[in-house]
Amino acid sequence: METPGFLEPFVGRWTKRHLLDLESLTSDEITLLLDVAQAFKESTQDCRHKLPLLTGHTSVNLFFEDSTRTRTSFSLAARRLGADVIEFSASSSSLSKGETLLDTAKTIQSMCIDTLVCRHRAPGIPQMLAENMDVSVINAGDGPHEHPTQGLLDILTIRQHRGDLSGKTVAMVGDIAHSRTARSNIWGLQKLGAHVIVCGPSTLVSRRWEEFGVEVSHDLDTILPRCDVLNLLRIQFERQYTRPFPSVREYALLYAMDQKRMQRAKPDILIMAPGPINRGVEITPEVADGEHSVILHQVNNGLAVRMAAMWLLGAGRAR
Amino acid sequence: MLKTLIQNGRVIDPSQNIDRVTNLLIEEGRIAAIDVDPQSDMKVIDATGKLVVPGLIDLHVQIREPGFEEDETIESATYAALAGGFTSIAAISETNPPVDSAAAVIYLGRQASEADHCNVFPVACVSSGRQGEEMAEIGILHNAGAIAFSDGQRPVSNPELLRRALEYTLMFGRPVLNRPEMVELSRDGVMHDGSVSTVLGLAPMPAEAEDVMAARDIRICEATGGKLHLLAISCSGTVDILRRAKVRSVGVTASICAYQFALTDDAMRGFHTSLKLNPPLRSRDHIDACIAGLKDGTIDVITSGHAPRSSEKKMCAITEAPFGMVGLETALGLISTHLIHTGHVDWPTVIRAMSTNVAQVLGVEKGTLQPGADADVTLIDPDARWTVDTSSFRSKSFNSPFGGVELTGRAVETIVGGVTKFRYDGN
């Protein structure tokens, strides 16, 4: 299929083979990804229509960690672009027979695939695959390191609701230490001119982020009136040996976004969460489902962002 | 009667404060004399432009046999040692079964004899089964030939056990080698705790895990009067603590791995498992503090930190990969490149830390070119430029982050007991 008109302006502008992180992307590259995602969204009626732009391509979802929204989103994105999709599950693969991860990946590669979408609990696995294989690799979350498409869909959501990010203040609240979402958002938001605050208990929010131009706060109530966007991150208890705060009750008291705190916020504040959300811990149900919440918009934008990434890496890339 | 004259080399022997261009005579496997003129009955080795030093000794070599022969055998480790310029190695138990019996110590010695490469000094376990609970049979192990006691990479966490061990080894005049790491602070850690780990999301190994344990160990050492050697230190805090302890004449010494001077934690940005090391690559401020410690004698010994792991064990996620890298064949080149040619320290300081001091810490009669000593001699070309080729390693493992890296300076001839066991021919 010929490139449809709405994508013509973007053809040949992407030069990278992989999408591994937002830290290494330029602001122009991030903007291009967002613009293409927006174009997909506007031209395909919320991405419901199929566009056979990647017909003949094969995308493999190589997921070593549980996932609902990300895996589904990548599968749908590939299918809506006409690509074939193979779902790979670590537990039913030869990995369970002792095969190394790289050998498994190379076996899959030898079946003539084009794109690997990889999620793994360890940082760096997508990079290792990118260095050792001859296909495009998209990082769908590598441990606490990065989750670039999540970062992009968060930023796209903010851009849709608030326009240019320059000068906006975006706070991420919660478990920054273990959050790949935070590590992608920080780079992406800063490169587009936003002021980023990370907020949470001192055991989960390192002062070291100040070295990278990020404001660090341990007091949500103090920063709240300045925030245009609040992104509430889940506490990842499964990654911790000792609890980083005395109790869930205490955490909720200090950091949960509830109706009382909404009174202190800007009247047009955007409430976001990458999910899954723990209702009553980071966010109360009335705020999660309230008028300021754009949580479901984020999920919807995920599809457009992943279509954009797959198209740019596949058909839209400069050769 | 075979006589060998090493002619016209720069002879550096810190044990005698010698550093001059001269000739060294070897006779009957021993150092016979220096400043000797050549005679017709001598075999002559031309050492012009080379350093002639007491054979290097590595105090911290992980021997993987028995149990992990896929990583390394005694035969391959000792061969690799020769290629790195080491005439002796202290084999620290990282084996299964562990070296906690006389039979295991004797086995190590026998395998080393059969290999017939370099000298091997067995280091036996401090604790039975390396479990950190009960003291091993230190007297029996000593009688079998163990020259020191260590649980290797597993620190002696139980302070009472360390106290007992330091008291008990006093009877035999042997040191306890302990790795200072409070594992509760570094559990699941992959790399140095700093800005880079914050960005990469890799679990950190904070410097405090080392500092706190080093302080504890030194205090116990001071109380017992024992002989303690801290293995593989890497942090500025530890250097400070050590420096103060030495002022008080505490019987503590310490070593550092050569790789610490070559790379910072920034190298972890590639997520390569070959860089997963314990202790981890540290940040520049820690490295600078360690260089200062080496210069002023706070750090006594440089080791290779040889911890070979087979490739298949490293072909996995960085969080799951074992710690360690091959070190014997690159240690001298790394030190020469990153400490000597950068002007941080001089060759006598390095030779002291890689030979003379090591012999003193281990209490072995090596590390000197005094007449009568074993003729263990290493010839070093300080300006040889060479590229690390992991495929030509004598070690059984290839997991080195320095493959393809050009280094300046290397061992070109390794002589053990008067016999040339290794000569560098460009491969």
XYZ file of C-alpha atoms in Angstrom:
746
model
C 0.000 0.000 0.000
C 1.176 3.470 -0.795
C 1.822 5.729 2.139
C -1.402 7.586 2.913
C -1.295 11.343 2.695
C -1.478 11.989 6.398
C 1.800 10.118 6.874
C 3.653 11.606 3.892
C 5.205 14.470 5.890
C 6.813 11.956 8.231
C 8.341 9.517 5.746
C 12.120 9.225 5.976
C 12.488 11.451 8.998
C 13.118 8.635 11.474
C 16.626 7.216 11.353
C 16.909 4.835 14.273
C 16.525 1.105 14.014
C 15.319 0.543 17.575
C 13.233 2.228 20.244
C 14.978 1.372 23.490
C 14.594 4.461 25.650
C 13.723 8.137 25.683
C 16.989 9.184 27.319
C 18.906 8.826 24.065
C 16.283 10.465 21.825
C 16.382 14.097 20.799
C 13.430 16.410 21.332
C 12.848 16.315 17.556
C 12.671 12.525 17.581
C 10.257 12.524 20.494
C 8.122 15.157 18.787
C 8.109 13.125 15.583
C 6.861 10.055 17.434
C 4.146 12.119 19.074
C 3.132 13.795 15.822
C 2.857 10.480 14.002
C 0.826 9.032 16.868
C -1.469 12.036 16.753
C -1.826 11.648 12.987
C -2.775 8.004 13.355
C -5.276 8.925 15.974
C -6.936 11.654 13.955
C -6.930 9.841 10.633
C -8.106 6.441 11.650
C -10.954 7.363 13.983
C -9.267 6.404 17.206
C -7.239 3.736 15.449
C -10.235 1.534 14.758
C -9.507 1.106 11.060
C -6.863 -1.168 9.644
C -4.159 0.327 7.510
C -2.095 -2.297 5.671
C 1.145 -0.355 6.037
C 3.149 -3.254 7.415
C 1.718 -6.053 5.339
C 4.252 -8.849 5.169
C 5.950 -7.725 8.368
C 6.037 -9.968 11.390
C 6.144 -8.644 14.903
C 6.945 -10.833 17.890
C 5.802 -10.010 21.373
C 8.596 -11.373 23.539
C 7.198 -10.874 27.021
C 9.022 -12.311 30.010
C 6.838 -10.496 32.506
C 3.105 -10.401 32.985
C 1.343 -7.656 31.108
C -2.201 -6.901 30.081
C -2.425 -3.439 28.583
C 1.021 -3.196 27.013
C 0.975 -6.594 25.323
C -2.567 -6.133 24.062
C -1.781 -2.654 22.868
C 1.301 -3.764 20.904
C -0.608 -6.696 19.393
C -3.467 -4.490 18.300
C -1.125 -1.850 16.945
C 0.713 -4.384 14.805
C -2.485 -5.974 13.534
C -4.021 -2.631 12.647
C -0.971 -1.960 10.527
C -1.440 -5.289 8.766
C 1.515 -7.068 10.361
C 1.453 -10.668 11.521
C 1.863 -11.036 15.257
C 3.446 -13.875 17.200
C 2.853 -14.029 20.912
C 5.728 -15.521 22.856
C 5.375 -16.678 26.418
C 8.515 -17.364 28.430
C 6.924 -20.077 30.548
C 5.947 -22.241 27.564
C 9.161 -21.736 25.603
C 12.492 -23.518 25.460
C 13.698 -21.067 28.099
C 12.013 -23.383 30.568
C 14.302 -26.129 29.218
C 17.396 -24.092 29.984
C 17.958 -22.351 26.670
C 19.566 -18.929 27.017
C 17.495 -15.872 26.316
C 19.718 -14.847 23.420
C 19.551 -18.276 21.800
C 15.767 -18.210 22.098
C 15.656 -14.754 20.528
C 17.965 -15.790 17.696
C 15.834 -18.855 17.027
C 12.812 -16.614 16.663
C 14.785 -14.220 14.476
C 15.709 -17.035 12.078
C 12.005 -17.329 11.269
C 12.254 -14.060 9.323
C 10.702 -11.596 11.708
C 10.948 -7.832 11.515
C 10.218 -6.440 14.951
C 10.782 -7.717 18.474
C 8.729 -6.149 21.224
C 10.438 -7.117 24.456
C 9.484 -6.848 28.079
C 11.758 -8.240 30.772
C 12.176 -7.784 34.495
C 15.873 -6.983 34.060
C 17.151 -3.623 32.814
C 19.138 -3.828 29.584
C 17.629 -6.915 27.952
C 16.147 -4.997 24.976
C 19.530 -3.336 24.486
C 21.269 -6.710 24.547
C 18.846 -8.019 21.923
C 19.330 -4.913 19.792
C 23.102 -5.356 19.876
C 23.015 -9.025 18.999
C 20.173 -9.350 16.515
C 19.271 -8.178 13.085
C 15.733 -6.933 13.746
C 14.158 -3.800 15.158
C 13.704 -3.979 18.899
C 11.119 -2.034 20.870
C 11.519 -1.875 24.614
C 8.162 -2.630 26.206
C 9.570 -2.169 29.706
C 12.895 -3.417 31.069
C 12.700 -3.741 34.826
C 12.848 -0.346 36.503
C 14.866 1.153 33.647
C 12.606 2.521 30.884
C 9.241 2.043 29.220
C 9.506 4.453 26.295
C 6.063 3.927 24.744
C 4.474 4.458 28.159
C 6.392 7.699 28.488
C 5.294 8.758 25.010
C 1.651 7.990 25.602
C 1.738 9.917 28.863
C 3.280 12.891 27.117
C 0.852 12.618 24.199
C -2.040 12.672 26.651
C -0.709 15.803 28.335
C -0.116 17.458 24.967
C -3.665 16.700 23.835
C -5.153 18.222 26.970
C -2.760 21.077 27.654
C -0.960 21.762 24.377
C 2.712 22.678 24.362
C 4.560 21.207 27.308
C 6.984 24.060 27.621
C 6.728 25.613 31.065
C 4.241 23.066 32.357
C 4.901 21.434 35.706
C 4.465 17.691 35.827
C 4.815 15.791 39.082
C 5.250 12.051 39.386
C 4.274 10.774 42.780
C 5.107 7.433 44.335
C 7.655 4.705 43.774
C 10.156 6.500 41.565
C 12.939 4.090 42.579
C 11.307 1.140 40.852
C 9.422 2.945 38.100
C 10.338 2.524 34.449
C 7.483 4.866 33.639
C 9.143 7.614 35.658
C 12.518 7.017 34.002
C 11.004 7.465 30.547
C 8.776 10.385 31.491
C 11.610 12.297 33.116
C 13.679 12.415 29.915
C 10.767 12.918 27.549
C 9.090 15.668 29.520
C 12.302 17.570 30.173
C 13.334 17.432 26.529
C 10.027 19.017 25.579
C 10.493 21.818 28.084
C 8.394 20.699 31.042
C 9.442 21.127 34.648
C 9.477 17.725 36.305
C 8.982 17.032 39.994
C 9.390 13.598 41.554
C 7.627 13.237 44.853
C 7.302 10.493 47.426
C 8.935 9.046 50.517
C 12.674 9.694 50.713
C 13.237 5.932 50.570
C 11.705 5.817 47.097
C 12.648 9.202 45.692
C 16.368 9.798 45.377
C 17.886 13.251 45.732
C 20.211 12.198 42.922
C 17.545 13.180 40.408
C 18.430 16.793 41.128
C 21.672 16.203 39.206
C 19.525 15.755 36.115
C 17.482 18.909 36.549
C 14.544 17.242 38.253
C 12.957 18.798 41.336
C 12.749 16.385 44.247
C 10.082 16.691 46.894
C 8.878 14.555 49.753
C 5.841 16.722 50.501
C 2.924 16.404 48.096
C 0.854 19.086 49.745
C 3.577 21.685 49.190
C 4.071 21.041 45.498
C 0.451 20.334 44.624
C -0.666 23.938 43.971
C 2.108 24.335 41.348
C 1.326 21.196 39.358
C -0.388 21.124 35.975
C -0.220 17.347 35.839
C -0.024 14.684 38.512
C 1.098 11.214 37.454
C 0.468 8.754 40.280
C 2.741 5.723 40.241
C 2.061 2.381 41.837
C 4.075 1.221 44.841
C 5.881 -1.873 43.620
C 5.893 -3.959 46.762
C 7.031 -7.001 44.776
C 10.430 -5.397 44.149
C 11.246 -4.639 47.791
C 12.710 -6.651 50.656
C 11.943 -4.242 53.429
C 9.000 -1.933 53.246
C 10.163 1.579 52.389
C 7.523 3.183 54.620
C 5.908 2.062 57.852
C 2.470 1.159 56.510
C 0.154 1.496 53.530
C -2.088 3.574 55.730
C 0.710 6.028 56.421
C 1.646 6.171 52.748
C -1.928 6.903 51.753
C -2.132 9.617 54.375
C 0.977 11.340 53.034
C 0.706 10.744 49.283
C -2.675 9.431 48.135
C -4.534 11.795 45.843
C -7.976 12.250 47.299
C -10.792 14.752 47.127
C -9.388 16.808 49.974
C -6.094 17.253 48.169
C -7.939 18.062 44.948
C -9.071 21.240 46.690
C -5.447 22.355 46.889
C -4.739 21.593 43.247
C -5.074 23.842 40.206
C -8.668 23.774 38.955
C -7.625 22.221 35.632
C -5.112 19.717 36.971
C -4.737 16.507 34.976
C -4.697 13.267 36.954
C -2.817 10.435 35.339
C -1.707 6.915 36.288
C 0.148 4.373 34.184
C -1.713 1.508 35.787
C -2.375 -0.861 37.204
C -3.660 1.424 39.930
C -4.073 0.525 43.569
C -7.283 2.250 44.500
C -7.072 3.701 47.961
C -3.272 3.620 48.046
C -2.017 6.120 45.438
C -5.397 7.403 44.394
C -8.903 7.242 45.767
C -11.692 5.899 43.518
C -13.464 9.232 43.247
C -10.298 10.892 41.914
C -9.414 7.965 39.636
C -12.862 8.117 38.089
C -13.320 11.872 38.467
C -13.510 14.611 35.857
C -9.795 15.416 36.015
C -8.731 11.844 35.382
C -7.384 10.961 31.930
C -6.329 7.428 32.814
C -8.409 5.795 30.090
C -7.245 8.375 27.546
C -3.720 7.220 28.310
C -4.607 3.626 27.475
C -6.259 4.698 24.245
C -3.260 6.804 23.286
C -1.053 3.785 23.859
C -2.404 2.211 20.716
C -1.620 5.252 18.592
C 1.855 5.609 20.057
C 2.658 1.953 19.376
C 1.328 2.183 15.821
C 3.546 5.223 15.336
C 6.613 3.463 16.728
C 6.051 0.339 14.647
C 5.405 2.259 11.467
C 8.435 4.533 11.910
C 10.723 1.584 12.642
C 9.218 -0.461 9.812
C 7.983 1.520 6.825
C 8.622 5.146 7.716
C 12.307 4.895 8.529
C 14.974 6.515 6.385
C 16.809 3.791 4.434
C 75.314 -26.122 36.349
C 72.971 -23.859 34.388
C 73.504 -20.150 34.782
C 71.197 -17.564 33.264
C 72.056 -13.909 33.113
C 69.253 -11.420 32.577
C 71.225 -8.639 31.047
C 70.797 -4.900 30.866
C 67.276 -4.708 32.277
C 65.889 -2.171 34.742
C 65.965 -4.263 37.896
C 63.301 -3.156 40.365
C 63.241 -4.913 43.710
C 61.352 -3.018 46.402
C 62.494 -5.541 49.013
C 66.040 -4.176 48.634
C 65.194 -0.694 47.370
C 66.915 -1.494 44.080
C 65.933 0.355 40.920
C 68.724 0.466 38.352
C 69.779 -0.925 35.024
C 71.978 -3.914 35.684
C 72.373 -7.675 35.245
C 70.737 -10.398 37.322
C 72.220 -13.876 37.611
C 70.109 -16.990 38.149
C 71.775 -20.224 39.128
C 70.265 -23.551 40.106
C 66.788 -22.075 40.226
C 67.756 -19.335 42.635
C 68.808 -15.751 42.461
C 72.593 -15.840 42.582
C 73.672 -12.218 42.361
C 73.135 -8.876 40.684
C 75.629 -6.583 38.984
C 77.344 -9.627 37.453
C 79.218 -9.380 34.178
C 78.447 -11.961 31.509
C 80.622 -15.053 31.333
C 80.943 -17.654 28.639
C 79.107 -20.319 30.657
C 75.984 -18.194 31.034
C 72.860 -18.272 28.961
C 72.013 -14.620 28.381
C 68.543 -13.086 28.197
C 68.655 -9.608 26.718
C 66.375 -7.418 28.821
C 67.253 -4.089 27.283
C 64.312 -1.730 27.696
C 62.538 -4.219 29.966
C 61.786 -4.254 33.659
C 63.196 -7.156 35.660
C 61.109 -7.610 38.785
C 60.346 -10.196 41.457
C 57.728 -12.563 40.060
C 54.246 -11.129 40.445
C 52.001 -12.759 43.035
C 48.231 -12.675 42.867
C 46.637 -12.887 46.266
C 43.063 -13.195 45.054
C 42.462 -15.811 42.388
C 39.198 -17.661 42.307
C 40.001 -21.264 41.544
C 36.897 -23.019 40.263
C 38.133 -26.598 40.433
C 36.702 -28.807 41.779
C 33.062 -28.290 40.965
C 33.060 -25.558 38.356
C 35.579 -26.806 35.819
C 33.518 -25.230 33.040
C 34.760 -21.867 34.336
C 38.361 -22.655 35.122
C 40.666 -25.467 36.156
C 43.822 -25.263 38.174
C 45.718 -26.082 34.998
C 44.120 -23.260 32.989
C 44.292 -20.716 35.821
C 47.989 -21.295 36.405
C 48.683 -21.072 32.681
C 46.743 -17.811 32.505
C 48.722 -16.579 35.510
C 51.997 -17.107 33.662
C 50.709 -15.189 30.658
C 49.880 -12.301 32.991
C 53.333 -12.309 34.557
C 52.340 -14.034 37.791
C 54.756 -16.604 39.154
C 52.555 -17.399 42.164
C 48.866 -17.277 42.925
C 46.883 -17.647 46.112
C 43.945 -19.869 45.253
C 40.891 -18.731 47.152
C 38.201 -21.313 47.592
C 35.195 -20.732 45.351
C 34.736 -24.431 44.758
C 32.305 -27.203 45.392
C 33.193 -28.967 47.604
C 34.867 -26.045 49.362
C 38.460 -26.201 50.534
C 37.631 -26.971 54.161
C 39.437 -30.290 54.531
C 43.031 -31.441 54.412
C 42.158 -33.581 51.404
C 40.938 -30.541 49.497
C 44.108 -28.582 50.280
C 46.265 -31.516 49.208
C 44.196 -31.920 46.024
C 44.831 -28.293 45.102
C 48.563 -28.752 45.607
C 48.635 -31.959 43.609
C 46.737 -30.489 40.673
C 49.067 -27.495 40.709
C 52.117 -29.765 40.689
C 50.767 -31.714 37.752
C 50.061 -28.534 35.832
C 53.614 -27.420 36.554
C 53.021 -23.816 35.625
C 53.247 -21.340 38.526
C 53.319 -21.716 42.291
C 49.936 -22.170 43.923
C 49.330 -21.254 47.551
C 46.121 -22.827 48.836
C 43.837 -20.576 50.835
C 41.423 -22.666 52.862
C 38.004 -21.762 54.234
C 37.572 -19.845 57.463
C 34.289 -21.560 58.130
C 33.233 -25.128 57.668
C 31.545 -25.521 54.300
C 31.999 -21.793 53.799
C 28.712 -21.471 55.621
C 29.826 -18.723 57.979
C 28.717 -20.589 61.081
C 31.395 -22.897 62.506
C 35.139 -22.382 62.300
C 36.835 -24.779 59.881
C 39.619 -27.057 61.175
C 42.186 -24.341 60.728
C 45.043 -26.223 62.389
C 44.559 -29.289 60.204
C 44.206 -27.125 57.114
C 47.373 -25.263 58.039
C 49.271 -28.489 58.491
C 48.035 -29.643 55.089
C 49.522 -26.556 53.461
C 46.988 -23.753 53.655
C 48.761 -20.430 53.905
C 45.729 -18.282 54.696
C 42.016 -18.570 55.446
C 39.098 -17.025 53.649
C 35.512 -17.656 52.707
C 36.252 -15.883 49.441
C 33.496 -13.749 48.025
C 31.262 -14.676 50.941
C 32.098 -12.289 53.772
C 32.324 -13.587 57.316
C 29.139 -11.928 58.466
C 29.132 -13.336 61.990
C 31.355 -11.032 64.058
C 31.976 -13.659 66.696
C 33.206 -16.114 64.098
C 35.580 -13.493 62.717
C 36.861 -12.737 66.197
C 37.465 -16.414 66.904
C 39.160 -16.931 63.576
C 41.479 -13.962 64.051
C 42.390 -15.184 67.527
C 42.842 -18.791 66.467
C 44.969 -18.107 63.381
C 47.396 -16.186 65.594
C 48.693 -19.591 66.720
C 49.768 -20.349 63.175
C 50.843 -16.858 62.157
C 48.469 -16.955 59.213
C 46.144 -14.209 57.959
C 42.405 -14.186 57.516
C 41.370 -12.714 54.180
C 37.900 -11.242 54.379
C 35.815 -9.470 51.806
C 34.249 -6.483 53.563
C 30.663 -6.383 52.417
C 27.564 -6.046 54.546
C 25.321 -8.116 52.328
C 22.134 -6.809 53.883
C 23.019 -3.423 52.377
C 23.954 -4.704 48.949
C 21.472 -7.542 48.508
C 20.499 -8.085 44.871
C 22.787 -5.209 43.943
C 24.255 -5.175 40.476
C 26.364 -2.018 40.384
C 27.716 0.940 42.336
C 25.079 3.051 44.041
C 25.233 6.422 42.304
C 23.787 8.621 39.605
C 24.257 5.972 36.938
C 22.411 3.276 38.877
C 19.632 5.788 39.547
C 19.177 6.381 35.840
C 19.538 2.762 34.761
C 17.226 1.383 37.425
C 19.777 -1.252 38.377
C 19.793 -2.356 42.013
C 22.605 -0.577 43.833
C 25.568 -1.764 45.897
C 26.223 1.194 48.188
C 29.714 2.111 49.304
C 28.491 1.954 52.885
C 28.102 -1.804 52.567
C 31.875 -1.988 52.295
C 32.777 0.840 54.675
C 30.652 -0.431 57.534
C 31.950 -3.979 57.268
C 35.559 -2.805 56.928
C 35.194 -0.719 60.080
C 33.749 -3.678 61.947
C 36.456 -6.043 60.730
C 39.247 -3.628 61.610
C 37.880 -3.069 65.094
C 37.736 -6.815 65.702
C 41.225 -7.202 64.291
C 42.486 -4.500 66.615
C 40.897 -6.168 69.607
C 42.364 -9.588 68.837
C 45.769 -8.565 67.537
C 45.167 -10.915 64.628
C 46.315 -10.633 61.051
C 43.511 -9.418 58.807
C 43.587 -8.716 55.102
C 40.642 -6.929 53.529
C 40.040 -8.321 50.056
C 39.062 -6.170 47.105
C 38.320 -2.844 48.691
C 36.960 -0.144 46.411
C 35.551 2.793 48.371
C 36.903 6.093 49.628
C 35.362 5.532 53.052
C 37.181 2.246 53.428
C 40.473 3.879 52.465
C 39.925 6.510 55.177
C 39.094 3.895 57.782
C 42.147 1.845 56.820
C 44.445 4.836 56.883
C 43.422 5.671 60.416
C 43.790 2.041 61.491
C 47.315 1.887 60.139
C 48.249 4.968 62.136
C 47.219 2.948 65.198
C 49.381 0.031 63.965
C 46.469 -2.338 63.614
C 47.521 -5.555 61.881
C 45.392 -4.965 58.841
C 46.289 -4.894 55.170
C 44.132 -4.479 52.088
C 44.035 -5.185 48.400
C 42.295 -3.719 45.388
C 41.430 -5.284 42.040
C 43.235 -3.940 38.972
C 40.019 -3.418 37.046
C 38.928 -0.756 39.528
C 41.382 1.704 37.998
C 40.348 1.080 34.404
C 36.644 1.906 34.302
C 34.038 3.896 36.192
C 30.460 2.887 36.872
C 29.488 4.861 33.784
C 30.568 1.817 31.746
C 27.483 0.036 33.085
C 25.350 2.034 30.677
C 25.858 -0.768 28.189
C 24.246 -3.280 30.596
C 26.947 -5.797 29.678
C 27.156 -8.747 32.029
C 30.949 -8.864 31.734
C 30.939 -5.690 33.829
C 28.899 -7.186 36.627
C 31.628 -7.290 39.215
C 31.906 -7.522 42.959
C 33.080 -5.096 44.141
C 31.425 -3.101 41.410
C 33.021 -0.474 39.220
C 32.926 2.696 41.300
C 32.573 6.383 40.536
C 35.549 8.645 39.863
C 35.768 10.044 43.411
C 36.160 6.563 44.856
C 38.782 5.656 42.267
C 40.771 8.798 43.032
C 40.663 7.993 46.751
C 41.925 4.483 46.043
C 44.791 5.818 43.912
C 45.749 8.097 46.800
C 45.555 5.104 49.123
C 47.825 3.110 46.880
C 50.334 5.932 46.675
C 50.583 6.473 50.408
C 50.676 2.782 51.251
C 47.210 2.537 52.765
C 46.355 -0.046 50.124
C 49.054 -2.690 50.160
C 48.245 -5.027 47.321
C 46.889 -5.002 43.777
C 45.227 -8.204 42.625
C 43.798 -9.318 39.330
C 40.406 -10.057 40.880
C 40.371 -13.129 38.668
C 36.825 -14.524 38.824
C 36.264 -16.507 35.635
C 32.768 -17.457 34.586
C 31.932 -19.439 31.486
C 30.215 -17.561 28.675
C 26.923 -19.402 28.993
C 26.619 -18.267 32.604
C 26.975 -14.653 31.497
C 24.577 -14.891 28.535
C 21.556 -13.820 30.533
C 19.964 -10.833 32.180
C 22.381 -8.677 34.116
C 20.310 -9.185 37.232
C 20.764 -12.949 36.976
C 24.356 -13.129 35.769
C 27.066 -14.157 38.234
C 29.655 -11.594 39.295
C 33.168 -11.783 37.941
C 35.568 -11.419 35.056
C 38.778 -12.973 33.840
C 41.593 -10.898 35.288
C 44.953 -12.635 35.337
C 45.945 -11.866 31.775
C 44.934 -8.200 31.746
C 45.777 -7.004 35.278
C 49.322 -5.845 34.592
C 48.344 -4.179 31.315
C 45.494 -2.333 33.009
C 47.730 -1.114 35.810
C 50.459 -0.082 33.410
C 48.002 1.751 31.167
C 45.829 3.407 33.800
C 48.243 4.014 36.683
C 51.762 4.167 35.271
C 51.323 5.792 31.871
C 48.870 8.284 33.356
C 51.526 9.316 35.867
C 49.566 8.350 38.976
C 52.160 5.970 40.423
C 55.605 4.658 39.532
C 56.747 1.149 38.751
C 58.387 0.470 42.141
C 55.050 1.238 43.843
C 53.262 -1.175 41.515
C 55.854 -3.938 41.906
C 55.690 -3.554 45.658
C 51.898 -3.934 45.508
C 51.950 -6.853 43.103
C 54.842 -8.833 44.553
C 56.792 -7.759 47.628
C 53.845 -6.759 49.768
C 51.819 -9.751 48.653
C 54.503 -12.134 49.841
C 54.586 -10.364 53.184
C 50.814 -10.492 53.604
C 50.756 -14.207 52.798
C 53.897 -14.928 54.800
C 55.667 -16.704 51.938
C 59.294 -16.443 50.918
C 58.729 -14.820 47.586
C 58.557 -11.323 46.212
C 62.279 -10.578 46.304
C 65.369 -10.755 44.129
C 67.715 -11.200 47.072
C 70.494 -13.727 46.486
C 69.325 -17.140 47.620
C 65.658 -16.477 46.905
C 63.698 -18.625 44.470
C 64.349 -17.362 40.976
C 60.789 -16.236 40.301
C 61.243 -13.321 37.947
C 58.944 -11.403 35.624
C 60.186 -9.434 32.654
C 57.910 -6.557 31.707
C 57.946 -4.483 28.564
C 56.484 -1.234 29.914
C 55.856 0.202 26.468
C 54.524 -2.811 24.602
C 51.263 -1.900 22.910
C 48.918 -4.810 22.593
C 45.252 -5.415 22.047
C 43.360 -7.690 24.376
C 42.138 -10.686 22.399
C 39.863 -12.743 24.606
C 39.973 -15.660 22.175
C 43.655 -16.092 22.922
C 43.216 -16.164 26.700
C 44.871 -19.079 28.446
C 42.042 -18.979 30.931
C 39.109 -21.275 30.169
C 36.735 -18.345 30.343
C 36.592 -15.280 28.122
C 34.347 -12.951 30.071
C 36.392 -9.776 30.024
C 35.089 -6.295 29.301
C 38.486 -5.409 27.862
C 38.329 -7.472 24.688
C 39.515 -5.333 21.776
C 40.960 -2.691 24.111
C 44.524 -1.543 23.473
C 46.805 -1.562 26.502
C 50.358 -0.391 27.002
C 52.694 -2.587 29.015
C 52.701 -6.319 29.624
C 54.699 -9.270 30.885
C 56.936 -10.651 28.168
C 58.690 -13.423 30.061
C 57.718 -15.269 33.219
C 60.381 -17.281 35.000
C 59.481 -19.693 37.803
C 62.251 -21.322 39.789
C 64.761 -20.274 37.176
C 62.811 -21.810 34.302
C 61.143 -19.699 31.631
C 57.514 -20.824 31.729
C 56.037 -18.188 29.446
C 57.409 -15.978 26.730
C 55.267 -13.470 24.859
C 55.528 -13.873 21.133
C 52.778 -11.516 20.114
C 49.882 -13.920 20.736
